[in-house]
Amino acid sequence: MTATELRPGGTLPSPDAAAGTGVEQVRRLVTEVPGPRSRALHARRLAAVSRAVGSTLPVYVERAEGAVLVDVDGNQLVDLGAGIAVVNVGHAQADVVARVREQVAAVTHTCFMVTPYEGYVAVCEQLVRLAPVRRTDGDGGVRAALFNTGAEAVENAVKIARHATGRSAVVVFDHAYHGRTNLTMAMTAKAMPYKTGFGPFAGEVHRAPMSYPLRDPAGMTGEQAAARAIDVIEAQVGAAQVACVVIEPVQGEGGFVVPAPGFLPALSAWCAANGVLLVADEVQTGFARTGDVFASEHEDVRPDLVTMAKGIAGGLPLAAVAGRAEVMDAPHTGGLGGTYGGNPVACAAALGAIGAMEALDLPAAARRIEAQVRGVLEPLAAVHPGIGEVRGRGAMIAVEVVQPGTTLPDAASTAAISAACHAAGVVTLTCGTHGNVLRLLPPLTIEPALLADGLDVLATAIGATLRR
Ligand code: PLZ
C-alpha cells in the first residue's frame, strides 16, 4: 500500500483481534470510580510524576476502542472528551491502527530535515486539499508544514506571519486559548492554571474583545462585535503594526464561545483590507469536529493560515500549519522545522485518520451528534434557570452554568455535575474562563445508544445539582 492511498472502510471490523481490542460499546462499572487499581497507580504517580501535571479524572486507562475507555479495574467508561477533541475517528480506529503498525515496523524516525520520506509529503498533500485557505489571483497554491503540538503550530503560524508581513504585532481575543509555551501563554487569556507564576511573557501580543453573545449587550450583531474589536486594534495597536489576528472560530478552552454570525467574516474582511494575516486556530475545531472539516467553512471564512493538531492524527502527536504558498514560503529555507515535526508514525496515523474522516463522513456524524445532544440539553435548559446557555456547533456542544436569573458564573455547580458524571462512568470535561462551562467532545464515531446513555447520566447529574 502506498502512503497516498487512503483506505476506506473504517466501519469494518478490525483486521485482526489485536488491532481492535473488541471492547463492547457499553458503559459498565465493576468497582467504584476510581477503583482500587487506579488508586494504587495514583499513589505510585504521586511519588514519581510532578504534581504540576494534573488529571481531570484519575482513572488509569488500559485500553480503549470507539468511545469506550477500559480502566485498570475493568470499568468501561463512556468517553465524551475524546482526549480533548483528539480521537475524532474513535479510539483504536482500524485504519489508524493498521497504518501505524505498518509504519512503525518500516521506519520510525529519520528527521524530515535530514532525510525526508513520503508520509510527510502525503499528509501535506491532504492538508493542501482540505485547508480552507484564502486564495488570491495568481497565487502559487497552498502549502503546509508539520509540527508536533497545537502550541507549536500556533508559534510557527506567528513566525510565518511576522516573516511574511515584516510586522510584529499579534492580536488575540478575550477567552482565547492557544497553548502553554511562552508565546502561546502570552496569547492565552486565562491566568489560572495556564499563566500564573510563569511570566514574563512574550511581547507584542494584544487582546481584543471577542463576540460572546450570552455576555454581549442584547442584540449586538456579529458585525457590531467585529467593529468593537477592530476599534480596539486600530486605537491601541495600529493596523499597520499587525502581522496577524489569531482566532479560534469556535473557542475551545475559553468556553465553546461561538461568535455571533457575521463576526468572523467582518474580521476577515478587515484583515484583508489592511494587509493583516488572519490565522484560524483550528486545533480544537478541526477535522470534522464542528460539522465541517474546518469550522471556518461554516461562514465561508478563508483564513490566510490555518493551525491544526488534535484530530489530525487519531491520537498520535502531530500538528500543522497550512496557508497560501506566498505566505508559507516567506521564511528562508531552514527557518522552520524541528527534530520530530511530521514524524513518520504520526504521519501514517494522520493518513488513516483523514481517510476515515472522509470514508465515514464524520462532518455529517458531528451534525447528527449535535442534534442528539441538543435534543437532551435544550429541554433541560428550559426548566433549569441555572443553565445560562446551551451552545456550540456539531460535536462541540457545551452548557454554561450560571447563578439562576443572572449571567454570573457558577463554577461550583459545574464541577459538581462533572464529578457526578465521572462517578457514574462518563468522562466529561469543563472549560471557560470562569470554569463554569461543561463541554462535550465525543468521538465522532460514537454509537447513538452509547451517546444516549452518556447524556442520560449527564441529565441526571444536572437534575441532581441544579435547582429548578
Ligand atoms: N489551540 C485552540 O484548543 C489545546 C489544552 C489542554 P497543544 N487545547 C487543549 C491543556 O490544558 O493543555 C489547544 C487548543 C487550541 C492550541 C492548543 C494547544 O495545543 O497540542 O496542547 O499544544
mmCIF file of C-alpha atoms in Angstrom, residues 35-415:
data_model
loop_
_atom_site.group_PDB
_atom_site.id
_atom_site.type_symbol
_atom_site.label_atom_id
_atom_site.label_comp_id
_atom_site.label_asym_id
_atom_site.label_seq_id
_atom_site.Cartn_x
_atom_site.Cartn_y
_atom_site.Cartn_z
ATOM 1 C CA GLY A 35 -11.268 1.757 41.552
ATOM 2 C CA PRO A 36 -8.566 0.198 43.756
ATOM 3 C CA ARG A 37 -6.050 -0.374 40.942
ATOM 4 C CA SER A 38 -6.423 3.194 39.725
ATOM 5 C CA ARG A 39 -5.954 4.436 43.270
ATOM 6 C CA ALA A 40 -2.808 2.312 43.647
ATOM 7 C CA LEU A 41 -1.423 3.696 40.393
ATOM 8 C CA HIS A 42 -2.262 7.166 41.570
ATOM 9 C CA ALA A 43 -0.229 6.630 44.720
ATOM 10 C CA ARG A 44 2.714 5.476 42.573
ATOM 11 C CA ARG A 45 2.270 8.501 40.366
ATOM 12 C CA LEU A 46 2.451 10.923 43.275
ATOM 13 C CA ALA A 47 5.932 9.638 44.090
ATOM 14 C CA ALA A 48 7.194 9.957 40.512
ATOM 15 C CA VAL A 49 5.198 12.483 38.491
ATOM 16 C CA SER A 50 5.337 16.204 39.105
ATOM 17 C CA ARG A 51 2.181 17.336 40.833
ATOM 18 C CA ALA A 52 2.175 20.304 38.453
ATOM 19 C CA VAL A 53 0.691 17.969 35.857
ATOM 20 C CA GLY A 54 -2.954 17.399 36.740
ATOM 21 C CA SER A 55 -5.595 14.889 35.629
ATOM 22 C CA THR A 56 -9.324 15.580 35.324
ATOM 23 C CA LEU A 57 -10.275 12.066 36.345
ATOM 24 C CA PRO A 58 -7.552 9.891 37.929
ATOM 25 C CA VAL A 59 -8.794 6.703 36.350
ATOM 26 C CA TYR A 60 -5.910 4.827 34.733
ATOM 27 C CA VAL A 61 -6.779 3.605 31.274
ATOM 28 C CA GLU A 62 -5.601 0.258 29.988
ATOM 29 C CA ARG A 63 -7.184 0.234 26.551
ATOM 30 C CA ALA A 64 -9.824 1.982 24.522
ATOM 31 C CA GLU A 65 -11.918 1.418 21.464
ATOM 32 C CA GLY A 66 -14.561 3.520 19.771
ATOM 33 C CA ALA A 67 -15.950 5.748 22.515
ATOM 34 C CA VAL A 68 -15.253 3.445 25.470
ATOM 35 C CA LEU A 69 -12.268 3.591 27.835
ATOM 36 C CA VAL A 70 -11.433 0.465 29.805
ATOM 37 C CA ASP A 71 -9.634 1.236 33.059
ATOM 38 C CA VAL A 72 -7.228 -0.939 35.031
ATOM 39 C CA ASP A 73 -10.072 -2.129 37.271
ATOM 40 C CA GLY A 74 -12.101 -3.328 34.284
ATOM 41 C CA ASN A 75 -14.601 -0.455 34.337
ATOM 42 C CA GLN A 76 -15.871 0.687 30.951
ATOM 43 C CA LEU A 77 -16.292 4.450 30.763
ATOM 44 C CA VAL A 78 -18.129 6.449 28.118
ATOM 45 C CA ASP A 79 -15.647 8.910 26.650
ATOM 46 C CA LEU A 80 -17.335 12.250 25.985
ATOM 47 C CA GLY A 81 -13.978 14.045 25.830
ATOM 48 C CA ALA A 82 -12.046 12.137 23.142
ATOM 49 C CA GLY A 83 -8.758 13.105 24.811
ATOM 50 C CA ILE A 84 -9.748 16.781 24.343
ATOM 51 C CA ALA A 85 -11.067 16.527 20.777
ATOM 52 C CA VAL A 86 -8.288 14.270 19.530
ATOM 53 C CA VAL A 87 -9.714 10.858 18.671
ATOM 54 C CA ASN A 88 -12.440 12.216 16.396
ATOM 55 C CA VAL A 89 -12.287 8.926 14.447
ATOM 56 C CA GLY A 90 -12.708 6.928 17.673
ATOM 57 C CA HIS A 91 -10.173 5.061 19.792
ATOM 58 C CA ALA A 92 -8.235 2.309 18.019
ATOM 59 C CA GLN A 93 -9.739 3.191 14.653
ATOM 60 C CA ALA A 94 -8.859 0.314 12.322
ATOM 61 C CA ASP A 95 -7.158 2.348 9.565
ATOM 62 C CA VAL A 96 -5.097 4.327 12.040
ATOM 63 C CA VAL A 97 -4.010 1.148 13.827
ATOM 64 C CA ALA A 98 -3.130 -0.678 10.612
ATOM 65 C CA ARG A 99 -1.109 2.179 9.147
ATOM 66 C CA VAL A 100 0.733 2.885 12.396
ATOM 67 C CA ARG A 101 1.680 -0.797 12.702
ATOM 68 C CA GLU A 102 2.956 -0.938 9.173
ATOM 69 C CA GLN A 103 4.920 2.289 9.592
ATOM 70 C CA VAL A 104 6.429 1.530 12.979
ATOM 71 C CA ALA A 105 7.977 -1.631 11.583
ATOM 72 C CA ALA A 106 9.284 0.156 8.469
ATOM 73 C CA VAL A 107 10.888 3.333 9.854
ATOM 74 C CA THR A 108 10.101 5.377 12.966
ATOM 75 C CA HIS A 109 12.333 8.403 12.523
ATOM 76 C CA THR A 110 14.900 9.975 10.265
ATOM 77 C CA CYS A 111 14.087 13.670 10.845
ATOM 78 C CA PHE A 112 12.436 15.171 7.754
ATOM 79 C CA MET A 113 15.076 17.944 7.796
ATOM 80 C CA VAL A 114 17.816 15.326 7.359
ATOM 81 C CA THR A 115 16.438 12.631 5.061
ATOM 82 C CA PRO A 116 12.772 13.014 4.068
ATOM 83 C CA TYR A 117 10.083 10.364 3.490
ATOM 84 C CA GLU A 118 6.795 10.083 1.622
ATOM 85 C CA GLY A 119 4.355 10.182 4.562
ATOM 86 C CA TYR A 120 5.174 13.827 5.375
ATOM 87 C CA VAL A 121 4.558 14.833 1.766
ATOM 88 C CA ALA A 122 1.355 12.777 1.605
ATOM 89 C CA VAL A 123 -0.066 14.435 4.745
ATOM 90 C CA CYS A 124 0.754 17.897 3.380
ATOM 91 C CA GLU A 125 -0.967 16.959 0.108
ATOM 92 C CA GLN A 126 -4.112 16.137 2.080
ATOM 93 C CA LEU A 127 -3.917 19.399 4.054
ATOM 94 C CA VAL A 128 -3.374 21.426 0.882
ATOM 95 C CA ARG A 129 -6.536 19.832 -0.470
ATOM 96 C CA LEU A 130 -8.607 20.327 2.702
ATOM 97 C CA ALA A 131 -7.486 23.603 4.315
ATOM 98 C CA PRO A 132 -9.998 26.418 3.659
ATOM 99 C CA VAL A 133 -7.253 28.935 2.853
ATOM 100 C CA ARG A 134 -7.911 32.327 1.214
ATOM 101 C CA ARG A 135 -6.730 32.319 -2.385
ATOM 102 C CA THR A 136 -5.678 35.342 -4.388
ATOM 103 C CA ASP A 137 -5.328 35.901 -8.130
ATOM 104 C CA GLY A 138 -2.231 34.205 -9.430
ATOM 105 C CA ASP A 139 -1.184 32.814 -6.056
ATOM 106 C CA GLY A 140 1.105 29.827 -6.057
ATOM 107 C CA GLY A 141 -1.330 27.435 -4.382
ATOM 108 C CA VAL A 142 -1.377 26.197 -0.800
ATOM 109 C CA ARG A 143 1.496 24.732 1.227
ATOM 110 C CA ALA A 144 1.728 23.081 4.638
ATOM 111 C CA ALA A 145 4.398 22.307 7.255
ATOM 112 C CA LEU A 146 4.216 19.768 10.075
ATOM 113 C CA PHE A 147 4.969 20.113 13.779
ATOM 114 C CA ASN A 148 4.228 18.196 16.992
ATOM 115 C CA THR A 149 1.685 20.067 19.081
ATOM 116 C CA GLY A 150 -1.011 22.677 18.741
ATOM 117 C CA ALA A 151 1.066 25.246 20.603
ATOM 118 C CA GLU A 152 3.960 24.629 18.248
ATOM 119 C CA ALA A 153 1.673 25.083 15.240
ATOM 120 C CA VAL A 154 0.451 28.412 16.646
ATOM 121 C CA GLU A 155 4.034 29.559 17.346
ATOM 122 C CA ASN A 156 5.007 28.704 13.799
ATOM 123 C CA ALA A 157 1.976 30.461 12.320
ATOM 124 C CA VAL A 158 3.087 33.616 14.143
ATOM 125 C CA LYS A 159 6.684 33.186 12.935
ATOM 126 C CA ILE A 160 5.459 32.768 9.365
ATOM 127 C CA ALA A 161 3.077 35.743 9.608
ATOM 128 C CA ARG A 162 5.794 38.001 11.025
ATOM 129 C CA HIS A 163 8.263 36.980 8.349
ATOM 130 C CA ALA A 164 5.713 37.340 5.538
ATOM 131 C CA THR A 165 4.457 40.779 6.639
ATOM 132 C CA GLY A 166 7.583 42.265 8.204
ATOM 133 C CA ARG A 167 5.330 43.343 11.106
ATOM 134 C CA SER A 168 5.465 42.241 14.720
ATOM 135 C CA ALA A 169 2.132 42.700 16.498
ATOM 136 C CA VAL A 170 -0.141 39.737 17.177
ATOM 137 C CA VAL A 171 -3.816 40.217 18.036
ATOM 138 C CA VAL A 172 -5.734 37.634 20.048
ATOM 139 C CA PHE A 173 -9.083 37.672 21.844
ATOM 140 C CA ASP A 174 -10.636 37.529 25.280
ATOM 141 C CA HIS A 175 -11.106 33.896 26.427
ATOM 142 C CA ALA A 176 -8.601 32.661 23.832
ATOM 143 C CA TYR A 177 -6.560 29.515 24.344
ATOM 144 C CA HIS A 178 -3.519 28.924 22.158
ATOM 145 C CA GLY A 179 -1.144 26.817 24.256
ATOM 146 C CA ARG A 180 1.356 26.659 27.110
ATOM 147 C CA THR A 181 4.679 27.689 25.521
ATOM 148 C CA ASN A 182 5.964 31.178 26.281
ATOM 149 C CA LEU A 183 4.487 32.864 23.205
ATOM 150 C CA THR A 184 1.234 30.911 23.354
ATOM 151 C CA MET A 185 0.859 31.563 27.102
ATOM 152 C CA ALA A 186 1.009 35.239 26.194
ATOM 153 C CA MET A 187 -1.710 34.579 23.609
ATOM 154 C CA THR A 188 -3.883 32.574 26.028
ATOM 155 C CA ALA A 189 -6.284 34.658 28.098
ATOM 156 C CA LYS A 190 -6.813 32.678 31.294
ATOM 157 C CA ALA A 191 -4.338 33.165 34.140
ATOM 158 C CA MET A 192 -5.098 30.082 36.271
ATOM 159 C CA PRO A 193 -3.846 27.464 35.635
ATOM 160 C CA TYR A 194 -2.102 28.416 32.403
ATOM 161 C CA LYS A 195 -0.076 31.568 33.153
ATOM 162 C CA THR A 196 0.096 32.302 36.869
ATOM 163 C CA GLY A 197 3.721 32.409 38.005
ATOM 164 C CA PHE A 198 5.131 31.584 34.565
ATOM 165 C CA GLY A 199 5.884 35.064 33.226
ATOM 166 C CA PRO A 200 7.361 37.234 31.896
ATOM 167 C CA PHE A 201 5.585 36.519 28.643
ATOM 168 C CA ALA A 202 6.444 37.235 25.027
ATOM 169 C CA GLY A 203 5.730 40.799 23.939
ATOM 170 C CA GLU A 204 3.713 42.294 21.099
ATOM 171 C CA VAL A 205 0.626 40.277 21.921
ATOM 172 C CA HIS A 206 -2.543 42.394 22.124
ATOM 173 C CA ARG A 207 -6.008 41.315 23.235
ATOM 174 C CA ALA A 208 -9.276 42.398 21.630
ATOM 175 C CA PRO A 209 -12.864 41.790 22.766
ATOM 176 C CA MET A 210 -14.475 38.590 21.497
ATOM 177 C CA SER A 211 -18.034 38.256 20.262
ATOM 178 C CA TYR A 212 -19.724 36.409 23.147
ATOM 179 C CA PRO A 213 -23.483 36.584 22.540
ATOM 180 C CA LEU A 214 -24.511 35.481 26.066
ATOM 181 C CA ARG A 215 -22.448 38.275 27.627
ATOM 182 C CA ASP A 216 -22.528 40.979 24.962
ATOM 183 C CA PRO A 217 -25.170 43.721 25.030
ATOM 184 C CA ALA A 218 -28.519 42.245 23.933
ATOM 185 C CA GLY A 219 -28.998 42.386 20.185
ATOM 186 C CA MET A 220 -25.345 43.107 19.372
ATOM 187 C CA THR A 221 -24.712 41.716 15.889
ATOM 188 C CA GLY A 222 -21.572 39.962 14.739
ATOM 189 C CA GLU A 223 -20.700 42.982 12.619
ATOM 190 C CA GLN A 224 -21.045 45.286 15.636
ATOM 191 C CA ALA A 225 -18.902 42.983 17.763
ATOM 192 C CA ALA A 226 -16.275 42.974 14.989
ATOM 193 C CA ALA A 227 -16.372 46.781 14.829
ATOM 194 C CA ARG A 228 -15.801 46.876 18.603
ATOM 195 C CA ALA A 229 -12.758 44.580 18.265
ATOM 196 C CA ILE A 230 -11.402 46.466 15.234
ATOM 197 C CA ASP A 231 -11.713 49.759 17.090
ATOM 198 C CA VAL A 232 -9.563 48.365 19.898
ATOM 199 C CA ILE A 233 -6.976 47.076 17.415
ATOM 200 C CA GLU A 234 -6.799 50.326 15.464
ATOM 201 C CA ALA A 235 -6.738 52.541 18.541
ATOM 202 C CA GLN A 236 -4.393 50.512 20.736
ATOM 203 C CA VAL A 237 -2.095 48.742 18.252
ATOM 204 C CA GLY A 238 -2.450 50.340 14.816
ATOM 205 C CA ALA A 239 -3.425 48.285 11.773
ATOM 206 C CA ALA A 240 -0.060 48.781 10.069
ATOM 207 C CA GLN A 241 1.751 47.162 13.018
ATOM 208 C CA VAL A 242 -0.299 43.976 12.989
ATOM 209 C CA ALA A 243 1.231 40.852 11.450
ATOM 210 C CA CYS A 244 -1.712 38.617 12.273
ATOM 211 C CA VAL A 245 -5.027 38.258 14.028
ATOM 212 C CA VAL A 246 -5.251 34.797 15.583
ATOM 213 C CA ILE A 247 -8.689 33.448 16.448
ATOM 214 C CA GLU A 248 -10.404 30.173 17.258
ATOM 215 C CA PRO A 249 -13.525 30.111 15.029
ATOM 216 C CA VAL A 250 -15.307 28.482 17.972
ATOM 217 C CA GLN A 251 -13.346 28.986 21.185
ATOM 218 C CA GLY A 252 -12.381 25.754 22.924
ATOM 219 C CA GLU A 253 -10.860 26.047 26.396
ATOM 220 C CA GLY A 254 -12.389 29.534 26.700
ATOM 221 C CA GLY A 255 -15.894 28.075 26.911
ATOM 222 C CA PHE A 256 -17.085 26.908 23.477
ATOM 223 C CA VAL A 257 -17.882 30.501 22.664
ATOM 224 C CA VAL A 258 -19.498 30.755 19.229
ATOM 225 C CA PRO A 259 -19.185 34.283 17.839
ATOM 226 C CA ALA A 260 -22.344 35.918 16.515
ATOM 227 C CA PRO A 261 -22.901 35.338 12.786
ATOM 228 C CA GLY A 262 -21.045 37.956 10.767
ATOM 229 C CA PHE A 263 -18.243 38.467 13.313
ATOM 230 C CA LEU A 264 -15.656 36.276 11.598
ATOM 231 C CA PRO A 265 -16.473 37.460 8.047
ATOM 232 C CA ALA A 266 -16.196 41.125 9.136
ATOM 233 C CA LEU A 267 -12.895 40.474 10.886
ATOM 234 C CA SER A 268 -11.628 38.605 7.848
ATOM 235 C CA ALA A 269 -12.585 41.483 5.539
ATOM 236 C CA TRP A 270 -10.795 43.980 7.784
ATOM 237 C CA CYS A 271 -7.666 41.807 7.820
ATOM 238 C CA ALA A 272 -7.637 41.504 4.019
ATOM 239 C CA ALA A 273 -8.122 45.260 3.603
ATOM 240 C CA ASN A 274 -5.262 46.062 5.984
ATOM 241 C CA GLY A 275 -2.588 43.578 4.947
ATOM 242 C CA VAL A 276 -3.102 41.684 8.201
ATOM 243 C CA LEU A 277 -2.956 37.888 8.038
ATOM 244 C CA LEU A 278 -5.894 36.042 9.543
ATOM 245 C CA VAL A 279 -4.825 32.895 11.387
ATOM 246 C CA ALA A 280 -7.621 30.465 12.231
ATOM 247 C CA ASP A 281 -6.564 28.339 15.194
ATOM 248 C CA GLU A 282 -8.472 25.180 14.278
ATOM 249 C CA VAL A 283 -6.525 22.979 16.689
ATOM 250 C CA GLN A 284 -9.697 22.060 18.609
ATOM 251 C CA THR A 285 -12.330 22.721 15.922
ATOM 252 C CA GLY A 286 -10.628 20.932 13.026
ATOM 253 C CA PHE A 287 -11.115 17.583 11.359
ATOM 254 C CA ALA A 288 -14.898 17.420 11.289
ATOM 255 C CA ARG A 289 -15.473 18.332 14.938
ATOM 256 C CA THR A 290 -17.957 21.158 14.244
ATOM 257 C CA GLY A 291 -19.815 19.547 11.336
ATOM 258 C CA ASP A 292 -17.494 20.867 8.626
ATOM 259 C CA VAL A 293 -13.938 19.668 8.074
ATOM 260 C CA PHE A 294 -12.848 23.068 9.445
ATOM 261 C CA ALA A 295 -15.044 25.439 11.458
ATOM 262 C CA SER A 296 -14.003 28.415 9.276
ATOM 263 C CA GLU A 297 -16.037 26.859 6.493
ATOM 264 C CA HIS A 298 -19.311 27.438 8.346
ATOM 265 C CA GLU A 299 -19.431 31.117 7.305
ATOM 266 C CA ASP A 300 -17.092 30.588 4.358
ATOM 267 C CA VAL A 301 -14.299 32.454 6.117
ATOM 268 C CA ARG A 302 -10.985 31.964 4.339
ATOM 269 C CA PRO A 303 -8.025 32.450 6.706
ATOM 270 C CA ASP A 304 -4.528 33.120 5.383
ATOM 271 C CA LEU A 305 -3.113 30.479 7.720
ATOM 272 C CA VAL A 306 -4.789 27.575 9.499
ATOM 273 C CA THR A 307 -3.291 25.815 12.528
ATOM 274 C CA MET A 308 -4.239 22.208 13.157
ATOM 275 C CA ALA A 309 -3.406 19.418 15.621
ATOM 276 C CA LYS A 310 -5.545 17.132 17.843
ATOM 277 C CA GLY A 311 -7.952 15.410 15.419
ATOM 278 C CA ILE A 312 -5.389 15.340 12.614
ATOM 279 C CA ALA A 313 -3.826 12.003 13.540
ATOM 280 C CA GLY A 314 -6.287 9.934 15.569
ATOM 281 C CA GLY A 315 -4.275 10.182 18.784
ATOM 282 C CA LEU A 316 -0.661 10.441 17.673
ATOM 283 C CA PRO A 317 1.118 13.753 18.218
ATOM 284 C CA LEU A 318 1.063 15.777 15.008
ATOM 285 C CA ALA A 319 0.301 19.393 14.165
ATOM 286 C CA ALA A 320 0.358 21.531 11.057
ATOM 287 C CA VAL A 321 0.165 24.989 9.574
ATOM 288 C CA ALA A 322 -1.310 25.452 6.104
ATOM 289 C CA GLY A 323 -1.555 28.650 4.111
ATOM 290 C CA ARG A 324 -1.038 30.345 0.767
ATOM 291 C CA ALA A 325 2.321 29.489 -0.759
ATOM 292 C CA GLU A 326 3.496 33.120 -0.844
ATOM 293 C CA VAL A 327 2.955 33.297 2.929
ATOM 294 C CA MET A 328 4.165 29.807 3.837
ATOM 295 C CA ASP A 329 7.280 30.171 1.654
ATOM 296 C CA ALA A 330 8.218 33.608 3.010
ATOM 297 C CA PRO A 331 10.697 32.398 5.661
ATOM 298 C CA HIS A 332 14.150 31.331 4.414
ATOM 299 C CA THR A 333 14.801 27.637 3.811
ATOM 300 C CA GLY A 334 15.693 26.067 7.139
ATOM 301 C CA GLY A 335 13.737 28.728 9.031
ATOM 302 C CA LEU A 336 11.040 26.273 10.101
ATOM 303 C CA GLY A 337 11.415 22.764 11.439
ATOM 304 C CA GLY A 338 12.189 20.670 14.497
ATOM 305 C CA THR A 339 13.541 17.195 15.243
ATOM 306 C CA TYR A 340 10.240 15.361 15.354
ATOM 307 C CA GLY A 341 7.847 17.526 13.307
ATOM 308 C CA GLY A 342 5.934 15.245 10.928
ATOM 309 C CA ASN A 343 7.252 12.043 12.462
ATOM 310 C CA PRO A 344 6.651 9.090 10.074
ATOM 311 C CA VAL A 345 4.442 7.158 12.514
ATOM 312 C CA ALA A 346 2.334 10.241 13.260
ATOM 313 C CA CYS A 347 2.023 10.881 9.506
ATOM 314 C CA ALA A 348 0.865 7.305 8.923
ATOM 315 C CA ALA A 349 -1.763 7.805 11.631
ATOM 316 C CA ALA A 350 -2.861 11.074 10.014
ATOM 317 C CA LEU A 351 -3.346 9.401 6.647
ATOM 318 C CA GLY A 352 -5.507 6.786 8.365
ATOM 319 C CA ALA A 353 -7.476 9.391 10.321
ATOM 320 C CA ILE A 354 -8.071 11.686 7.342
ATOM 321 C CA GLY A 355 -9.102 8.715 5.195
ATOM 322 C CA ALA A 356 -11.512 7.505 7.867
ATOM 323 C CA MET A 357 -12.914 11.021 8.359
ATOM 324 C CA GLU A 358 -13.865 11.110 4.707
ATOM 325 C CA ALA A 359 -14.914 7.469 4.277
ATOM 326 C CA LEU A 360 -17.193 7.683 7.326
ATOM 327 C CA ASP A 361 -18.386 11.235 6.505
ATOM 328 C CA LEU A 362 -17.552 12.433 10.007
ATOM 329 C CA PRO A 363 -18.754 16.017 9.358
ATOM 330 C CA ALA A 364 -22.258 14.544 8.913
ATOM 331 C CA ALA A 365 -21.735 12.412 12.028
ATOM 332 C CA ALA A 366 -20.855 15.564 14.008
ATOM 333 C CA ARG A 367 -24.098 17.194 12.861
ATOM 334 C CA ARG A 368 -26.102 14.135 13.930
ATOM 335 C CA ILE A 369 -24.392 14.240 17.327
ATOM 336 C CA GLU A 370 -25.333 17.909 17.664
ATOM 337 C CA ALA A 371 -28.998 17.097 17.052
ATOM 338 C CA GLN A 372 -28.936 14.283 19.605
ATOM 339 C CA VAL A 373 -27.117 16.358 22.254
ATOM 340 C CA ARG A 374 -29.336 19.406 21.792
ATOM 341 C CA GLY A 375 -32.384 17.138 21.955
ATOM 342 C CA VAL A 376 -31.414 16.301 25.544
ATOM 343 C CA LEU A 377 -29.826 19.548 26.750
ATOM 344 C CA GLU A 378 -32.203 22.167 25.367
ATOM 345 C CA PRO A 379 -35.264 20.845 27.237
ATOM 346 C CA LEU A 380 -33.133 20.879 30.407
ATOM 347 C CA ALA A 381 -32.154 24.498 29.768
ATOM 348 C CA ALA A 382 -35.849 25.341 29.507
ATOM 349 C CA VAL A 383 -36.534 24.116 33.074
ATOM 350 C CA HIS A 384 -33.249 24.981 34.815
ATOM 351 C CA PRO A 385 -32.573 28.696 35.261
ATOM 352 C CA GLY A 386 -29.013 27.652 36.223
ATOM 353 C CA ILE A 387 -28.343 26.768 32.589
ATOM 354 C CA GLY A 388 -27.364 30.070 31.044
ATOM 355 C CA GLU A 389 -26.957 28.710 27.579
ATOM 356 C CA VAL A 390 -26.533 25.544 25.541
ATOM 357 C CA ARG A 391 -24.195 26.395 22.692
ATOM 358 C CA GLY A 392 -21.584 25.124 20.304
ATOM 359 C CA ARG A 393 -21.539 23.548 16.913
ATOM 360 C CA GLY A 394 -21.503 19.975 15.711
ATOM 361 C CA ALA A 395 -19.976 17.578 18.229
ATOM 362 C CA MET A 396 -18.643 20.515 20.268
ATOM 363 C CA ILE A 397 -21.567 21.456 22.495
ATOM 364 C CA ALA A 398 -21.441 22.971 25.963
ATOM 365 C CA VAL A 399 -23.659 24.046 28.821
ATOM 366 C CA GLU A 400 -22.766 27.321 30.535
ATOM 367 C CA VAL A 401 -23.819 27.125 34.168
ATOM 368 C CA VAL A 402 -24.831 30.372 35.895
ATOM 369 C CA GLN A 403 -26.415 31.537 39.105
ATOM 370 C CA PRO A 404 -30.153 31.438 38.338
ATOM 371 C CA GLY A 405 -31.551 34.620 36.901
ATOM 372 C CA THR A 406 -28.092 36.110 36.219
ATOM 373 C CA THR A 407 -25.128 35.533 33.949
ATOM 374 C CA LEU A 408 -22.818 35.168 36.966
ATOM 375 C CA PRO A 409 -20.688 32.030 36.547
ATOM 376 C CA ASP A 410 -21.377 29.024 38.779
ATOM 377 C CA ALA A 411 -18.149 27.029 38.710
ATOM 378 C CA ALA A 412 -19.049 25.002 41.832
ATOM 379 C CA SER A 413 -22.186 23.503 40.275
ATOM 380 C CA THR A 414 -20.303 22.868 37.040
ATOM 381 C CA ALA A 415 -17.646 20.911 38.923
#
